[in-house]
Each structure stands twice: as C-alpha cells, then as structure tokens.
Amino acid sequence: MKRRIRRLYGFRPVRMLTARWRQPQRSTARRPIWVSLNIPIVEDPGLQPERTTMSWHRTTLALTVVALMFFRWYEVHGPIVLLPVVLTLLGGFGIQYSQRRRYYLQVLGIAREKVRADVVAVAWLTGLVVLVAAGGIVAIWV
Amino acid sequence: MSDQQPEATNTADSGTTPVEYDPNRNRLVRKVLSGGREPDPRFSLANERTFLAWIRTSLALLAGGIAVEAFTGDLFSPVVRKLLGSSLLILGAAIAASAACRWVKIERAMRQDRPLPIAYWGPVLALLAAAAGLSVMITLWIQGLA
C-alpha cells in the first residue's frame, strides 16, 4: 500500500498522507468524495485544480518546444547542446511526474479551504528557465 | 523544533483549532512565505496560473531567440542576428525572474491582506512587441522599395 502511494504521488507521500489524516478539519470545510482510492473530487464551480494542472501541462509543452529548438543547434555546437535539451526535457518530465500529486493536493486544498503555495516548484522552474536562457546566450556568443 | 510544537496542539484538541499546521513546509517555504494567514486557495491557485502564463511567455521568447539564431540564416548580418537572438533570450530570462518575484510578492500581499503589486512587465512587453513588429514592417518595406 505504501509503495503504491509512493508510486502514485511522488516524493514523501507517506508523510503527506498521514499528516492529512491527523489534521483537524474546520467545521466549514467540505469533505471530498473519493471516486476511487486515489482520486478525490470536491464540488468547486471554478474548477481550480483542473485549470491549474492544465496550466502546468501547457508549460510542459512549451518546455518541449524549447528543447527541440535547442536540438536544432546540434550541427553547429555539437553534443554540448544535449545539456539544455536534457535539462528542459527533465523539467517537463518532472512536471508530468508530479501532476497527479499536484492535482490531489489542490483538490484537498480546495476542500480544506487552504492550499499550500508551491514555492519549490516555482523556484526550480524559474531557475531552469534562467539557466537555459543563460546557456543560450553563451552559445550564441562563444 | 518549531514545527513539532503545533503537532502537539493538534493531537490535544483536534477539530477546534484552525488549520495552520503544515508538516511539508520546508525551510525555503517558511523563509519565503511566513507570517499572515493562509489566503483563499482559489487566489493562490490563480496566482500560480499567472506565474505559469508568464513562464510560458518567457519560454516562447527563449524559443524565438534560439529560432532567430538557428533559422534566419543569411537574412541578417551575423552581428544583428546575434544581438537579436541574445536580446530575446535576455528578455526571456528577465521575464521568468520577474514572474517569480511577482508571484512571491502577490502571495505575501494576499497573506497580509495588502493591495496587490502592479504588473509593470505587461506594458513593457507590449511596447517591445509593438516596436519589434513595427521594425519588421519598416525593414520589409525598405527591402520592397530597394
């Protein structure tokens, strides 16, 4: 069971789940409906979790486009180009891998009226984009 | 130490205290977003989507910068091509960094019930896009005349 949850939700899932169950619920909080063991849904007219996960999904697509663009430089700069390509693709895979966990946390966050702001994801995505841009500038001038 | 203390209160009176305890908050999260109260989750998610929209804008500029360098060939002289490509890349990096800063500012403002910061990158980007479009138009027109 633990291994199954870890496989589904990525990093540190056991702590996350036990923490949720230990948490006191506000009286105003709506309880999510569990359509299966893993997928909670909660009544939310704004469809916030869907919109946010789809926004991350579109970001993955943009990252893939950038990776392919870098690949175009292969014949000019050689194998060093594979570094930004792999970096951006890894970023995309990282987003995809955490999507299910993200959706899960956001649905439960809407239900509890409190969602955790994802500082870590914002930080690494910004760092990745800035790093790749810097690499591109170096590749242009060197 | 500080994150073990609320756990004790949680077990003591479950169901009465408001949810302020989050064991997943690591040091970075505590440093960036501390104080105030948890905002409406819808606003937090909207803020995240806005950040992602800016990141995609930045990625589009990155792709554009690389495309200028890789695909334009002999359309421009090499110096112009390099300047154009690297300025697009610099703009992309700047937009990504400012998007993260703005995300943090908005998140903090919402936590402390302050008015949201103004988005000054939107007009800048609009002006730059207008200037780029205009310059392309003028270049094509001059080439057509010659």
Short mmCIF file of C-alpha atoms in Angstrom, two decimals:
data_model
loop_
_atom_site.label_atom_id
_atom_site.label_comp_id
_atom_site.label_asym_id
_atom_site.label_seq_id
_atom_site.Cartn_x
_atom_site.Cartn_y
_atom_site.Cartn_z
CA MET A 1 0.00 0.00 0.00
CA LYS A 2 2.72 2.47 0.98
CA ARG A 3 4.72 1.59 -2.08
CA ARG A 4 1.64 2.07 -4.23
CA ILE A 5 1.01 5.54 -2.82
CA ARG A 6 4.66 6.47 -3.24
CA ARG A 7 4.49 5.38 -6.86
CA LEU A 8 1.36 7.45 -7.47
CA TYR A 9 2.21 10.67 -5.71
CA GLY A 10 5.95 11.00 -5.98
CA PHE A 11 8.07 12.38 -3.19
CA ARG A 12 7.46 11.97 0.54
CA PRO A 13 3.93 10.69 0.13
CA VAL A 14 3.60 8.78 3.35
CA ARG A 15 4.35 11.81 5.48
CA MET A 16 1.95 13.87 3.43
CA LEU A 17 -0.92 11.41 3.74
CA THR A 18 -0.50 10.73 7.43
CA ALA A 19 -0.27 14.45 8.02
CA ARG A 20 -3.56 14.99 6.24
CA TRP A 21 -5.33 12.40 8.28
CA ARG A 22 -4.01 13.73 11.52
CA GLN A 23 -5.09 17.24 10.67
CA PRO A 24 -8.12 18.77 12.36
CA GLN A 25 -10.83 19.66 9.87
CA ARG A 26 -12.52 23.03 10.02
CA SER A 27 -16.21 22.81 10.53
CA THR A 28 -16.77 24.81 7.31
CA ALA A 29 -14.54 22.53 5.22
CA ARG A 30 -16.26 20.35 2.69
CA ARG A 31 -15.30 16.73 2.67
CA PRO A 32 -14.03 15.45 -0.66
CA ILE A 33 -15.69 12.49 -2.34
CA TRP A 34 -13.26 9.72 -3.14
CA VAL A 35 -14.22 8.38 -6.55
CA SER A 36 -11.54 5.77 -6.13
CA LEU A 37 -8.86 5.14 -3.54
CA ASN A 38 -6.63 7.72 -5.19
CA ILE A 39 -8.78 10.39 -6.81
CA PRO A 40 -10.67 12.82 -4.63
CA ILE A 41 -13.18 15.26 -6.10
CA VAL A 42 -14.73 18.23 -4.40
CA GLU A 43 -17.51 20.50 -5.55
CA ASP A 44 -15.76 23.58 -6.92
CA PRO A 45 -17.54 25.71 -9.54
CA GLY A 46 -14.26 27.37 -10.54
CA LEU A 47 -12.61 24.05 -11.49
CA GLN A 48 -9.44 25.43 -9.92
CA PRO A 49 -7.41 22.20 -9.66
CA GLU A 50 -8.17 21.24 -13.27
CA ARG A 51 -7.21 24.65 -14.58
CA THR A 52 -4.01 24.77 -12.60
CA THR A 53 -2.84 21.28 -13.54
CA MET A 54 -3.64 22.01 -17.19
CA SER A 55 -1.61 25.19 -16.93
CA TRP A 56 1.34 23.11 -15.73
CA HIS A 57 0.67 20.77 -18.63
CA ARG A 58 0.88 23.60 -21.15
CA THR A 59 4.14 24.65 -19.53
CA THR A 60 5.47 21.15 -20.21
CA LEU A 61 4.58 21.56 -23.87
CA ALA A 62 6.39 24.92 -24.00
CA LEU A 63 9.44 23.33 -22.38
CA THR A 64 9.40 20.60 -25.04
CA VAL A 65 9.32 23.21 -27.81
CA VAL A 66 12.35 24.93 -26.30
CA ALA A 67 14.16 21.60 -26.03
CA LEU A 68 13.51 20.87 -29.71
CA MET A 69 14.69 24.35 -30.65
CA PHE A 70 17.96 23.76 -28.82
CA PHE A 71 18.31 20.48 -30.67
CA ARG A 72 18.40 22.50 -33.89
CA TRP A 73 21.83 23.77 -32.76
CA TYR A 74 23.31 20.30 -32.68
CA GLU A 75 25.09 20.60 -36.02
CA VAL A 76 26.57 23.98 -35.07
CA HIS A 77 27.68 23.42 -31.47
CA GLY A 78 27.90 19.64 -31.19
CA PRO A 79 26.96 17.38 -28.27
CA ILE A 80 27.12 20.20 -25.67
CA VAL A 81 23.67 21.17 -26.95
CA LEU A 82 22.30 18.00 -25.40
CA LEU A 83 22.78 19.57 -21.95
CA PRO A 84 19.99 22.18 -22.24
CA VAL A 85 17.88 19.70 -24.21
CA VAL A 86 18.11 17.12 -21.43
CA LEU A 87 17.63 19.80 -18.76
CA THR A 88 14.42 21.17 -20.27
CA LEU A 89 13.06 17.70 -21.02
CA LEU A 90 13.83 16.63 -17.46
CA GLY A 91 11.95 19.70 -16.24
CA GLY A 92 8.98 18.67 -18.37
CA PHE A 93 9.13 15.12 -17.08
CA GLY A 94 9.37 16.41 -13.51
CA ILE A 95 6.18 18.41 -14.01
CA GLN A 96 4.39 15.47 -15.60
CA TYR A 97 5.52 13.13 -12.87
CA SER A 98 4.17 15.37 -10.12
CA GLN A 99 0.88 16.23 -11.85
CA ARG A 100 -1.20 13.59 -10.11
CA ARG A 101 0.17 14.56 -6.70
CA ARG A 102 -0.38 18.23 -7.51
CA TYR A 103 -3.99 17.67 -8.51
CA TYR A 104 -4.56 15.61 -5.39
CA LEU A 105 -3.12 18.26 -3.10
CA GLN A 106 -5.08 21.02 -4.82
CA VAL A 107 -8.41 19.22 -4.60
CA LEU A 108 -7.85 18.54 -0.92
CA GLY A 109 -6.67 22.14 -0.53
CA ILE A 110 -9.94 23.44 -2.00
CA ALA A 111 -11.85 21.09 0.29
CA ARG A 112 -9.95 22.32 3.35
CA GLU A 113 -10.05 25.96 2.17
CA LYS A 114 -6.28 26.08 2.44
CA VAL A 115 -3.79 25.14 -0.25
CA ARG A 116 -0.06 25.05 0.08
CA ALA A 117 1.67 27.60 -2.19
CA ASP A 118 4.17 25.61 -4.24
CA VAL A 119 7.32 27.64 -3.58
CA VAL A 120 9.66 24.80 -4.52
CA ALA A 121 8.13 24.24 -7.96
CA VAL A 122 8.13 27.98 -8.73
CA ALA A 123 11.77 28.23 -7.64
CA TRP A 124 13.08 25.34 -9.68
CA LEU A 125 11.09 26.23 -12.80
CA THR A 126 12.35 29.83 -12.70
CA GLY A 127 15.90 28.63 -12.09
CA LEU A 128 15.65 26.23 -15.02
CA VAL A 129 14.36 28.88 -17.43
CA VAL A 130 17.00 31.42 -16.39
CA LEU A 131 19.76 28.80 -16.61
CA VAL A 132 18.68 27.67 -20.07
CA ALA A 133 18.45 31.28 -21.27
CA ALA A 134 21.96 31.97 -19.95
CA GLY A 135 23.21 28.85 -21.74
CA GLY A 136 21.63 30.05 -24.96
CA ILE A 137 23.30 33.46 -24.68
CA VAL A 138 26.68 31.80 -24.08
CA ALA A 139 26.10 29.52 -27.08
CA ILE A 140 25.30 32.49 -29.32
CA TRP A 141 28.43 34.48 -28.48
CA VAL A 142 31.03 31.77 -27.90
CA MET B 1 11.58 22.29 16.82
CA SER B 2 9.13 24.97 15.80
CA ASP B 3 7.26 22.60 13.52
CA GLN B 4 6.83 19.97 16.18
CA GLN B 5 5.08 22.28 18.55
CA PRO B 6 1.82 22.64 16.55
CA GLU B 7 1.67 18.88 16.15
CA ALA B 8 1.28 18.58 19.90
CA THR B 9 -1.62 21.02 19.88
CA ASN B 10 -3.16 19.11 17.00
CA THR B 11 -3.32 15.90 18.95
CA ALA B 12 -4.50 17.75 22.04
CA ASP B 13 -7.65 19.39 20.69
CA SER B 14 -8.44 18.07 17.25
CA GLY B 15 -11.21 19.82 15.38
CA THR B 16 -11.23 23.13 17.23
CA THR B 17 -8.02 24.89 16.16
CA PRO B 18 -7.87 26.39 12.66
CA VAL B 19 -5.61 24.56 10.23
CA GLU B 20 -2.29 26.34 10.42
CA TYR B 21 -0.02 23.35 10.65
CA ASP B 22 1.68 22.01 7.57
CA PRO B 23 4.48 19.49 8.06
CA ASN B 24 5.51 19.70 4.43
CA ARG B 25 6.68 23.28 4.80
CA ASN B 26 10.42 23.11 4.44
CA ARG B 27 12.88 25.83 5.29
CA LEU B 28 12.60 27.57 1.90
CA VAL B 29 8.81 27.76 2.16
CA ARG B 30 8.96 29.06 5.72
CA LYS B 31 11.51 31.68 4.69
CA VAL B 32 9.62 32.91 1.64
CA LEU B 33 6.08 32.74 2.97
CA SER B 34 5.86 33.32 6.66
CA GLY B 35 3.50 35.40 8.71
CA GLY B 36 0.00 36.48 7.89
CA ARG B 37 -2.71 33.94 7.34
CA GLU B 38 -3.36 31.39 4.64
CA PRO B 39 -5.17 33.10 1.73
CA ASP B 40 -8.15 31.72 -0.16
CA PRO B 41 -6.86 28.65 -2.04
CA ARG B 42 -8.54 29.85 -5.25
CA PHE B 43 -6.46 33.02 -5.20
CA SER B 44 -3.29 31.04 -4.52
CA LEU B 45 -4.01 28.76 -7.48
CA ALA B 46 -4.86 31.75 -9.70
CA ASN B 47 -1.53 33.30 -8.72
CA GLU B 48 0.22 30.06 -9.68
CA ARG B 49 -1.51 30.03 -13.06
CA THR B 50 -0.50 33.65 -13.68
CA PHE B 51 3.09 32.75 -12.87
CA LEU B 52 2.90 29.82 -15.29
CA ALA B 53 1.48 32.05 -18.03
CA TRP B 54 4.47 34.37 -17.62
CA ILE B 55 6.84 31.41 -17.64
CA ARG B 56 5.31 30.24 -20.91
CA THR B 57 5.72 33.75 -22.33
CA SER B 58 9.35 33.58 -21.29
CA LEU B 59 9.74 30.14 -22.87
CA ALA B 60 8.20 31.44 -26.10
CA LEU B 61 10.77 34.26 -26.11
CA LEU B 62 13.52 31.70 -25.49
CA ALA B 63 12.31 29.60 -28.41
CA GLY B 64 12.12 32.78 -30.52
CA GLY B 65 15.65 33.78 -29.60
CA ILE B 66 17.02 30.36 -30.49
CA ALA B 67 14.98 30.34 -33.72
CA VAL B 68 16.39 33.72 -34.77
CA GLU B 69 19.91 32.39 -34.31
CA ALA B 70 19.26 28.96 -35.83
CA PHE B 71 16.80 29.56 -38.65
CA THR B 72 17.26 33.04 -40.09
CA GLY B 73 20.49 32.13 -41.87
CA ASP B 74 21.67 34.99 -44.08
CA LEU B 75 18.60 37.13 -43.59
CA PHE B 76 20.51 39.40 -41.19
CA SER B 77 24.19 40.17 -40.82
CA PRO B 78 25.77 37.93 -38.14
CA VAL B 79 26.08 40.72 -35.57
CA VAL B 80 22.45 41.79 -35.94
CA ARG B 81 21.36 38.16 -35.75
CA LYS B 82 23.35 37.53 -32.58
CA LEU B 83 22.18 40.75 -30.94
CA LEU B 84 18.56 39.98 -31.81
CA GLY B 85 18.78 36.39 -30.56
CA SER B 86 20.55 37.21 -27.32
CA SER B 87 18.28 40.16 -26.54
CA LEU B 88 15.27 37.86 -26.87
CA LEU B 89 16.96 35.37 -24.54
CA ILE B 90 17.81 38.11 -22.02
CA LEU B 91 14.22 39.34 -22.14
CA GLY B 92 13.00 35.78 -21.57
CA ALA B 93 15.25 35.30 -18.55
CA ALA B 94 14.21 38.69 -17.13
CA ILE B 95 10.53 37.85 -17.54
CA ALA B 96 10.99 34.47 -15.83
CA ALA B 97 12.82 36.07 -12.88
CA SER B 98 10.30 38.88 -12.53
CA ALA B 99 7.44 36.37 -12.74
CA ALA B 100 8.85 34.52 -9.74
CA CYS B 101 9.37 37.78 -7.83
CA ARG B 102 5.85 38.88 -8.60
CA TRP B 103 4.47 35.50 -7.55
CA VAL B 104 6.15 35.86 -4.17
CA LYS B 105 5.01 39.48 -3.80
CA ILE B 106 1.40 38.61 -4.60
CA GLU B 107 1.45 35.61 -2.30
CA ARG B 108 2.81 37.76 0.56
CA ALA B 109 0.33 40.56 -0.15
CA MET B 110 -2.55 38.08 -0.02
CA ARG B 111 -1.26 36.59 3.21
CA GLN B 112 -1.17 40.02 4.83
CA ASP B 113 -4.33 41.47 3.22
CA ARG B 114 -2.39 44.18 1.44
CA PRO B 115 -3.23 45.51 -2.07
CA LEU B 116 -1.65 43.51 -4.87
CA PRO B 117 1.50 44.86 -6.58
CA ILE B 118 1.17 46.38 -10.02
CA ALA B 119 2.21 44.43 -13.13
CA TYR B 120 4.72 46.67 -14.84
CA TRP B 121 6.14 43.97 -17.13
CA GLY B 122 2.96 43.75 -19.20
CA PRO B 123 3.20 47.27 -20.69
CA VAL B 124 6.97 46.87 -21.19
CA LEU B 125 6.46 43.66 -23.13
CA ALA B 126 3.60 45.18 -25.15
CA LEU B 127 5.78 48.16 -26.11
CA LEU B 128 8.68 45.91 -27.08
CA ALA B 129 6.40 43.66 -29.17
CA ALA B 130 4.94 46.73 -30.90
CA ALA B 131 8.45 48.06 -31.60
CA ALA B 132 9.55 44.67 -32.97
CA GLY B 133 6.51 44.41 -35.25
CA LEU B 134 6.99 47.97 -36.47
CA SER B 135 10.69 47.43 -37.18
CA VAL B 136 9.97 44.25 -39.16
CA MET B 137 7.33 46.10 -41.16
CA ILE B 138 9.69 49.01 -41.92
CA THR B 139 12.51 46.60 -42.87
CA LEU B 140 10.28 44.71 -45.29
CA TRP B 141 9.00 47.96 -46.75
CA ILE B 142 12.53 49.28 -47.33
CA GLN B 143 13.55 45.96 -48.88
CA GLY B 144 10.50 46.12 -51.13
CA LEU B 145 11.45 49.61 -52.28
CA ALA B 146 15.07 48.68 -52.99
#
